[in-house]
mmCIF file with all atom_site columns, C-alpha atoms in Angstrom:
data_model
loop_
_atom_site.group_PDB
_atom_site.id
_atom_site.type_symbol
_atom_site.label_atom_id
_atom_site.label_alt_id
_atom_site.label_comp_id
_atom_site.label_asym_id
_atom_site.label_entity_id
_atom_site.label_seq_id
_atom_site.pdbx_PDB_ins_code
_atom_site.Cartn_x
_atom_site.Cartn_y
_atom_site.Cartn_z
_atom_site.occupancy
_atom_site.B_iso_or_equiv
_atom_site.pdbx_formal_charge
_atom_site.auth_seq_id
_atom_site.auth_comp_id
_atom_site.auth_asym_id
_atom_site.auth_atom_id
_atom_site.pdbx_PDB_model_num
ATOM 1   C CA . MET A 1 1   ? -4.516  33.891  -2.181  1.00 88.00 ? 56  MET A CA 1
ATOM 2   C CA . PRO A 1 2   ? -8.269  34.355  -2.573  1.00 91.00 ? 57  PRO A CA 1
ATOM 3   C CA . THR A 1 3   ? -10.602 33.253  0.189   1.00 94.00 ? 58  THR A CA 1
ATOM 4   C CA . LEU A 1 4   ? -12.908 30.283  -0.205  1.00 92.00 ? 59  LEU A CA 1
ATOM 5   C CA . ALA A 1 5   ? -15.877 32.663  -0.462  1.00 94.00 ? 60  ALA A CA 1
ATOM 6   C CA . GLU A 1 6   ? -14.176 34.571  -3.296  1.00 93.00 ? 61  GLU A CA 1
ATOM 7   C CA . ILE A 1 7   ? -13.420 31.330  -5.150  1.00 91.00 ? 62  ILE A CA 1
ATOM 8   C CA . ARG A 1 8   ? -17.036 30.171  -4.797  1.00 93.00 ? 63  ARG A CA 1
ATOM 9   C CA . ALA A 1 9   ? -18.291 33.532  -6.029  1.00 93.00 ? 64  ALA A CA 1
ATOM 10  C CA . PHE A 1 10  ? -15.929 33.377  -9.018  1.00 93.00 ? 65  PHE A CA 1
ATOM 11  C CA . VAL A 1 11  ? -17.031 29.834  -9.916  1.00 92.00 ? 66  VAL A CA 1
ATOM 12  C CA . GLY A 1 12  ? -20.670 30.861  -9.489  1.00 93.00 ? 67  GLY A CA 1
ATOM 13  C CA . ASP A 1 13  ? -20.162 33.634  -12.046 1.00 94.00 ? 68  ASP A CA 1
ATOM 14  C CA . VAL A 1 14  ? -18.580 31.398  -14.715 1.00 93.00 ? 69  VAL A CA 1
ATOM 15  C CA . SER A 1 15  ? -21.052 31.097  -17.576 1.00 93.00 ? 70  SER A CA 1
ATOM 16  C CA . GLU A 1 16  ? -19.077 29.064  -20.114 1.00 94.00 ? 71  GLU A CA 1
ATOM 17  C CA . VAL A 1 17  ? -19.231 25.289  -19.805 1.00 93.00 ? 72  VAL A CA 1
ATOM 18  C CA . GLY A 1 18  ? -15.686 24.899  -21.141 1.00 94.00 ? 73  GLY A CA 1
ATOM 19  C CA . ALA A 1 19  ? -14.284 27.261  -18.524 1.00 92.00 ? 74  ALA A CA 1
ATOM 20  C CA . LEU A 1 20  ? -16.169 25.490  -15.749 1.00 92.00 ? 75  LEU A CA 1
ATOM 21  C CA . VAL A 1 21  ? -14.864 22.099  -16.959 1.00 92.00 ? 76  VAL A CA 1
ATOM 22  C CA . ALA A 1 22  ? -11.303 23.499  -16.905 1.00 91.00 ? 77  ALA A CA 1
ATOM 23  C CA . ILE A 1 23  ? -11.785 24.662  -13.299 1.00 91.00 ? 78  ILE A CA 1
ATOM 24  C CA . GLN A 1 24  ? -13.185 21.263  -12.343 1.00 92.00 ? 79  GLN A CA 1
ATOM 25  C CA . GLU A 1 25  ? -10.243 19.450  -14.004 1.00 91.00 ? 80  GLU A CA 1
ATOM 26  C CA . ALA A 1 26  ? -7.731  21.698  -12.231 1.00 90.00 ? 81  ALA A CA 1
ATOM 27  C CA . ALA A 1 27  ? -9.393  21.015  -8.878  1.00 88.00 ? 82  ALA A CA 1
ATOM 28  C CA . ALA A 1 28  ? -9.425  17.258  -9.525  1.00 86.00 ? 83  ALA A CA 1
ATOM 29  C CA . ALA A 1 29  ? -5.743  17.289  -10.516 1.00 86.00 ? 84  ALA A CA 1
ATOM 30  C CA . ARG A 1 30  ? -4.873  19.157  -7.331  1.00 86.00 ? 85  ARG A CA 1
ATOM 31  C CA . LEU A 1 31  ? -6.785  16.624  -5.228  1.00 82.00 ? 86  LEU A CA 1
ATOM 32  C CA . VAL A 1 32  ? -4.782  13.805  -6.847  1.00 77.00 ? 87  VAL A CA 1
ATOM 33  C CA . GLU A 1 33  ? -1.526  15.645  -6.050  1.00 78.00 ? 88  GLU A CA 1
ATOM 34  C CA . LEU A 1 34  ? -2.526  16.189  -2.418  1.00 78.00 ? 89  LEU A CA 1
ATOM 35  C CA . ASP A 1 35  ? -3.600  12.566  -2.048  1.00 69.00 ? 90  ASP A CA 1
ATOM 36  C CA . ALA A 1 36  ? -0.334  11.247  -3.508  1.00 64.00 ? 91  ALA A CA 1
ATOM 37  C CA . ALA A 1 37  ? 1.714   13.490  -1.231  1.00 64.00 ? 92  ALA A CA 1
ATOM 38  C CA . SER A 1 38  ? -0.035  12.173  1.882   1.00 63.00 ? 93  SER A CA 1
ATOM 39  C CA . ARG A 1 39  ? 0.606   8.485   1.111   1.00 67.00 ? 94  ARG A CA 1
ATOM 40  C CA . PRO A 1 40  ? 3.727   6.705   2.289   1.00 76.00 ? 95  PRO A CA 1
ATOM 41  C CA . VAL A 1 41  ? 6.220   5.758   -0.389  1.00 84.00 ? 96  VAL A CA 1
ATOM 42  C CA . ILE A 1 42  ? 6.304   1.985   -0.712  1.00 90.00 ? 97  ILE A CA 1
ATOM 43  C CA . SER A 1 43  ? 9.652   0.882   -2.064  1.00 91.00 ? 98  SER A CA 1
ATOM 44  C CA . PRO A 1 44  ? 11.812  -2.238  -1.911  1.00 94.00 ? 99  PRO A CA 1
ATOM 45  C CA . GLY A 1 45  ? 13.688  -2.565  1.355   1.00 95.00 ? 100 GLY A CA 1
ATOM 46  C CA . ARG A 1 46  ? 11.087  -0.840  3.534   1.00 95.00 ? 101 ARG A CA 1
ATOM 47  C CA . ILE A 1 47  ? 10.020  -2.709  6.669   1.00 96.00 ? 102 ILE A CA 1
ATOM 48  C CA . GLY A 1 48  ? 6.341   -3.408  7.106   1.00 96.00 ? 103 GLY A CA 1
ATOM 49  C CA . ARG A 1 49  ? 3.429   -5.501  8.239   1.00 97.00 ? 104 ARG A CA 1
ATOM 50  C CA . ILE A 1 50  ? 0.646   -7.060  6.197   1.00 98.00 ? 105 ILE A CA 1
ATOM 51  C CA . ASN A 1 51  ? -2.568  -5.466  7.428   1.00 96.00 ? 106 ASN A CA 1
ATOM 52  C CA . THR A 1 52  ? -5.919  -7.053  8.273   1.00 96.00 ? 107 THR A CA 1
ATOM 53  C CA . THR A 1 53  ? -7.617  -6.412  4.919   1.00 95.00 ? 108 THR A CA 1
ATOM 54  C CA . ILE A 1 54  ? -5.766  -9.228  3.134   1.00 97.00 ? 109 ILE A CA 1
ATOM 55  C CA . ARG A 1 55  ? -7.034  -12.675 2.340   1.00 95.00 ? 110 ARG A CA 1
ATOM 56  C CA . PRO A 1 56  ? -6.173  -15.371 3.213   1.00 96.00 ? 111 PRO A CA 1
ATOM 57  C CA . ALA A 1 57  ? -6.311  -14.579 6.903   1.00 96.00 ? 112 ALA A CA 1
ATOM 58  C CA . CYS A 1 58  ? -3.116  -16.517 7.638   1.00 97.00 ? 113 CYS A CA 1
ATOM 59  C CA . LEU A 1 59  ? -1.143  -13.586 6.132   1.00 98.00 ? 114 LEU A CA 1
ATOM 60  C CA . ARG A 1 60  ? -2.582  -10.958 8.476   1.00 97.00 ? 115 ARG A CA 1
ATOM 61  C CA . HIS A 1 61  ? -0.089  -9.246  10.824  1.00 97.00 ? 116 HIS A CA 1
ATOM 62  C CA . LEU A 1 62  ? 2.959   -10.968 9.310   1.00 98.00 ? 117 LEU A CA 1
ATOM 63  C CA . THR A 1 63  ? 6.042   -8.747  9.217   1.00 98.00 ? 118 THR A CA 1
ATOM 64  C CA . GLY A 1 64  ? 8.965   -8.448  6.842   1.00 98.00 ? 119 GLY A CA 1
ATOM 65  C CA . THR A 1 65  ? 10.545  -6.434  4.071   1.00 97.00 ? 120 THR A CA 1
ATOM 66  C CA . VAL A 1 66  ? 8.886   -5.022  0.964   1.00 97.00 ? 121 VAL A CA 1
ATOM 67  C CA . GLY A 1 67  ? 10.314  -6.614  -2.183  1.00 96.00 ? 122 GLY A CA 1
ATOM 68  C CA . GLN A 1 68  ? 10.074  -5.784  -5.862  1.00 96.00 ? 123 GLN A CA 1
ATOM 69  C CA . PRO A 1 69  ? 6.907   -4.206  -7.301  1.00 94.00 ? 124 PRO A CA 1
ATOM 70  C CA . ASN A 1 70  ? 4.943   -5.534  -10.246 1.00 93.00 ? 125 ASN A CA 1
ATOM 71  C CA . ARG A 1 71  ? 4.823   -3.522  -13.501 1.00 91.00 ? 126 ARG A CA 1
ATOM 72  C CA . THR A 1 72  ? 2.148   -1.121  -12.263 1.00 87.00 ? 127 THR A CA 1
ATOM 73  C CA . GLY A 1 73  ? 3.422   -0.738  -8.694  1.00 85.00 ? 128 GLY A CA 1
ATOM 74  C CA . GLY A 1 74  ? 0.086   -1.896  -7.335  1.00 88.00 ? 129 GLY A CA 1
ATOM 75  C CA . ARG A 1 75  ? 1.482   -5.103  -5.838  1.00 94.00 ? 130 ARG A CA 1
ATOM 76  C CA . PHE A 1 76  ? 4.770   -5.965  -4.183  1.00 96.00 ? 131 PHE A CA 1
ATOM 77  C CA . ASP A 1 77  ? 6.637   -9.094  -3.208  1.00 97.00 ? 132 ASP A CA 1
ATOM 78  C CA . PHE A 1 78  ? 6.886   -9.325  0.569   1.00 98.00 ? 133 PHE A CA 1
ATOM 79  C CA . VAL A 1 79  ? 9.785   -11.160 2.219   1.00 98.00 ? 134 VAL A CA 1
ATOM 80  C CA . LEU A 1 80  ? 8.809   -12.368 5.664   1.00 98.00 ? 135 LEU A CA 1
ATOM 81  C CA . ASP A 1 81  ? 11.202  -12.060 8.582   1.00 98.00 ? 136 ASP A CA 1
ATOM 82  C CA . GLU A 1 82  ? 12.224  -15.245 10.401  1.00 98.00 ? 137 GLU A CA 1
ATOM 83  C CA . ASN A 1 83  ? 9.503   -15.066 13.078  1.00 98.00 ? 138 ASN A CA 1
ATOM 84  C CA . SER A 1 84  ? 6.722   -14.513 10.544  1.00 98.00 ? 139 SER A CA 1
ATOM 85  C CA . THR A 1 85  ? 8.107   -17.259 8.294   1.00 98.00 ? 140 THR A CA 1
ATOM 86  C CA . GLU A 1 86  ? 7.906   -19.654 11.240  1.00 97.00 ? 141 GLU A CA 1
ATOM 87  C CA . GLN A 1 87  ? 4.412   -18.418 12.110  1.00 97.00 ? 142 GLN A CA 1
ATOM 88  C CA . LEU A 1 88  ? 3.197   -19.034 8.538   1.00 97.00 ? 143 LEU A CA 1
ATOM 89  C CA . ARG A 1 89  ? 4.859   -22.455 8.452   1.00 97.00 ? 144 ARG A CA 1
ATOM 90  C CA . ARG A 1 90  ? 3.030   -23.569 11.626  1.00 96.00 ? 145 ARG A CA 1
ATOM 91  C CA . ASP A 1 91  ? -0.354  -21.888 10.962  1.00 97.00 ? 146 ASP A CA 1
ATOM 92  C CA . PRO A 1 92  ? -3.008  -24.620 10.670  1.00 96.00 ? 147 PRO A CA 1
ATOM 93  C CA . GLN A 1 93  ? -5.180  -22.296 8.546   1.00 95.00 ? 148 GLN A CA 1
ATOM 94  C CA . ASN A 1 94  ? -2.405  -21.998 5.942   1.00 96.00 ? 149 ASN A CA 1
ATOM 95  C CA . THR A 1 95  ? -3.304  -24.322 3.098   1.00 94.00 ? 150 THR A CA 1
ATOM 96  C CA . ARG A 1 96  ? -1.906  -22.187 0.287   1.00 95.00 ? 151 ARG A CA 1
ATOM 97  C CA . PHE A 1 97  ? 1.744   -21.456 1.112   1.00 96.00 ? 152 PHE A CA 1
ATOM 98  C CA . THR A 1 98  ? 4.261   -24.268 1.506   1.00 96.00 ? 153 THR A CA 1
ATOM 99  C CA . VAL A 1 99  ? 7.168   -23.110 3.641   1.00 97.00 ? 154 VAL A CA 1
ATOM 100 C CA . SER A 1 100 ? 9.965   -25.681 3.696   1.00 96.00 ? 155 SER A CA 1
ATOM 101 C CA . GLN A 1 101 ? 11.506  -26.579 7.045   1.00 95.00 ? 156 GLN A CA 1
ATOM 102 C CA . GLY A 1 102 ? 14.907  -25.002 6.342   1.00 94.00 ? 157 GLY A CA 1
ATOM 103 C CA . GLU A 1 103 ? 13.562  -21.754 4.902   1.00 96.00 ? 158 GLU A CA 1
ATOM 104 C CA . LYS A 1 104 ? 14.398  -18.735 7.062   1.00 97.00 ? 159 LYS A CA 1
ATOM 105 C CA . ARG A 1 105 ? 12.671  -15.942 5.073   1.00 98.00 ? 160 ARG A CA 1
ATOM 106 C CA . TYR A 1 106 ? 9.713   -16.812 2.876   1.00 98.00 ? 161 TYR A CA 1
ATOM 107 C CA . ARG A 1 107 ? 8.787   -14.608 -0.122  1.00 98.00 ? 162 ARG A CA 1
ATOM 108 C CA . ILE A 1 108 ? 5.092   -13.985 -0.735  1.00 98.00 ? 163 ILE A CA 1
ATOM 109 C CA . PRO A 1 109 ? 4.443   -12.639 -4.237  1.00 97.00 ? 164 PRO A CA 1
ATOM 110 C CA . LYS A 1 110 ? 1.943   -9.954  -5.248  1.00 96.00 ? 165 LYS A CA 1
ATOM 111 C CA . ILE A 1 111 ? 0.799   -8.446  -1.955  1.00 97.00 ? 166 ILE A CA 1
ATOM 112 C CA . PRO A 1 112 ? -1.460  -5.453  -2.799  1.00 95.00 ? 167 PRO A CA 1
ATOM 113 C CA . ALA A 1 113 ? 0.080   -2.087  -1.942  1.00 91.00 ? 168 ALA A CA 1
ATOM 114 C CA . SER A 1 114 ? -3.044  -1.271  0.077   1.00 89.00 ? 169 SER A CA 1
ATOM 115 C CA . CYS A 1 115 ? -2.242  -4.235  2.362   1.00 94.00 ? 170 CYS A CA 1
ATOM 116 C CA . ASN A 1 116 ? 1.313   -3.047  3.132   1.00 94.00 ? 171 ASN A CA 1
ATOM 117 C CA . GLU A 1 117 ? 1.485   -1.142  6.403   1.00 93.00 ? 172 GLU A CA 1
ATOM 118 C CA . LEU A 1 118 ? 4.952   0.405   6.616   1.00 93.00 ? 173 LEU A CA 1
ATOM 119 C CA . THR A 1 119 ? 6.490   0.393   10.093  1.00 93.00 ? 174 THR A CA 1
ATOM 120 C CA . ASP A 1 120 ? 9.907   1.973   9.456   1.00 89.00 ? 175 ASP A CA 1
ATOM 121 C CA . THR A 1 121 ? 10.939  5.555   8.914   1.00 78.00 ? 176 THR A CA 1
ATOM 122 C CA . PRO A 1 122 ? 11.876  6.320   5.298   1.00 68.00 ? 177 PRO A CA 1
ATOM 123 C CA . ALA A 1 123 ? 15.577  6.983   4.683   1.00 63.00 ? 178 ALA A CA 1
ATOM 124 C CA . ASP A 1 124 ? 14.925  10.521  3.366   1.00 60.00 ? 179 ASP A CA 1
ATOM 125 C CA . SER A 1 125 ? 13.162  11.808  6.495   1.00 54.00 ? 180 SER A CA 1
#
């Protein structure tokens, strides 16, 4: 494998715009691959917590199970565990979600993937 200095020298010597664009596209594609590999796999059944970036604030720190994704995989249903369901039911700031008295596990639709903080170990590790 060439050193970083050798790669920089090679790129510095490229005189064709098309060749330089191809190098740039290859580098960008590799960055996307590395980024995807470092992210946790969010899938239905994983255990997690809703992080602090979500609004409304009454959903922050609630725990449960990741449900089904939307078409793009950018949002997931989130099924609260019993303690978090009770917490949401009794939260005076909660004006949006109606949790009935007998409901044990409340489903919140469309939680952004970026707000899912996984707390379990994936089955394949």
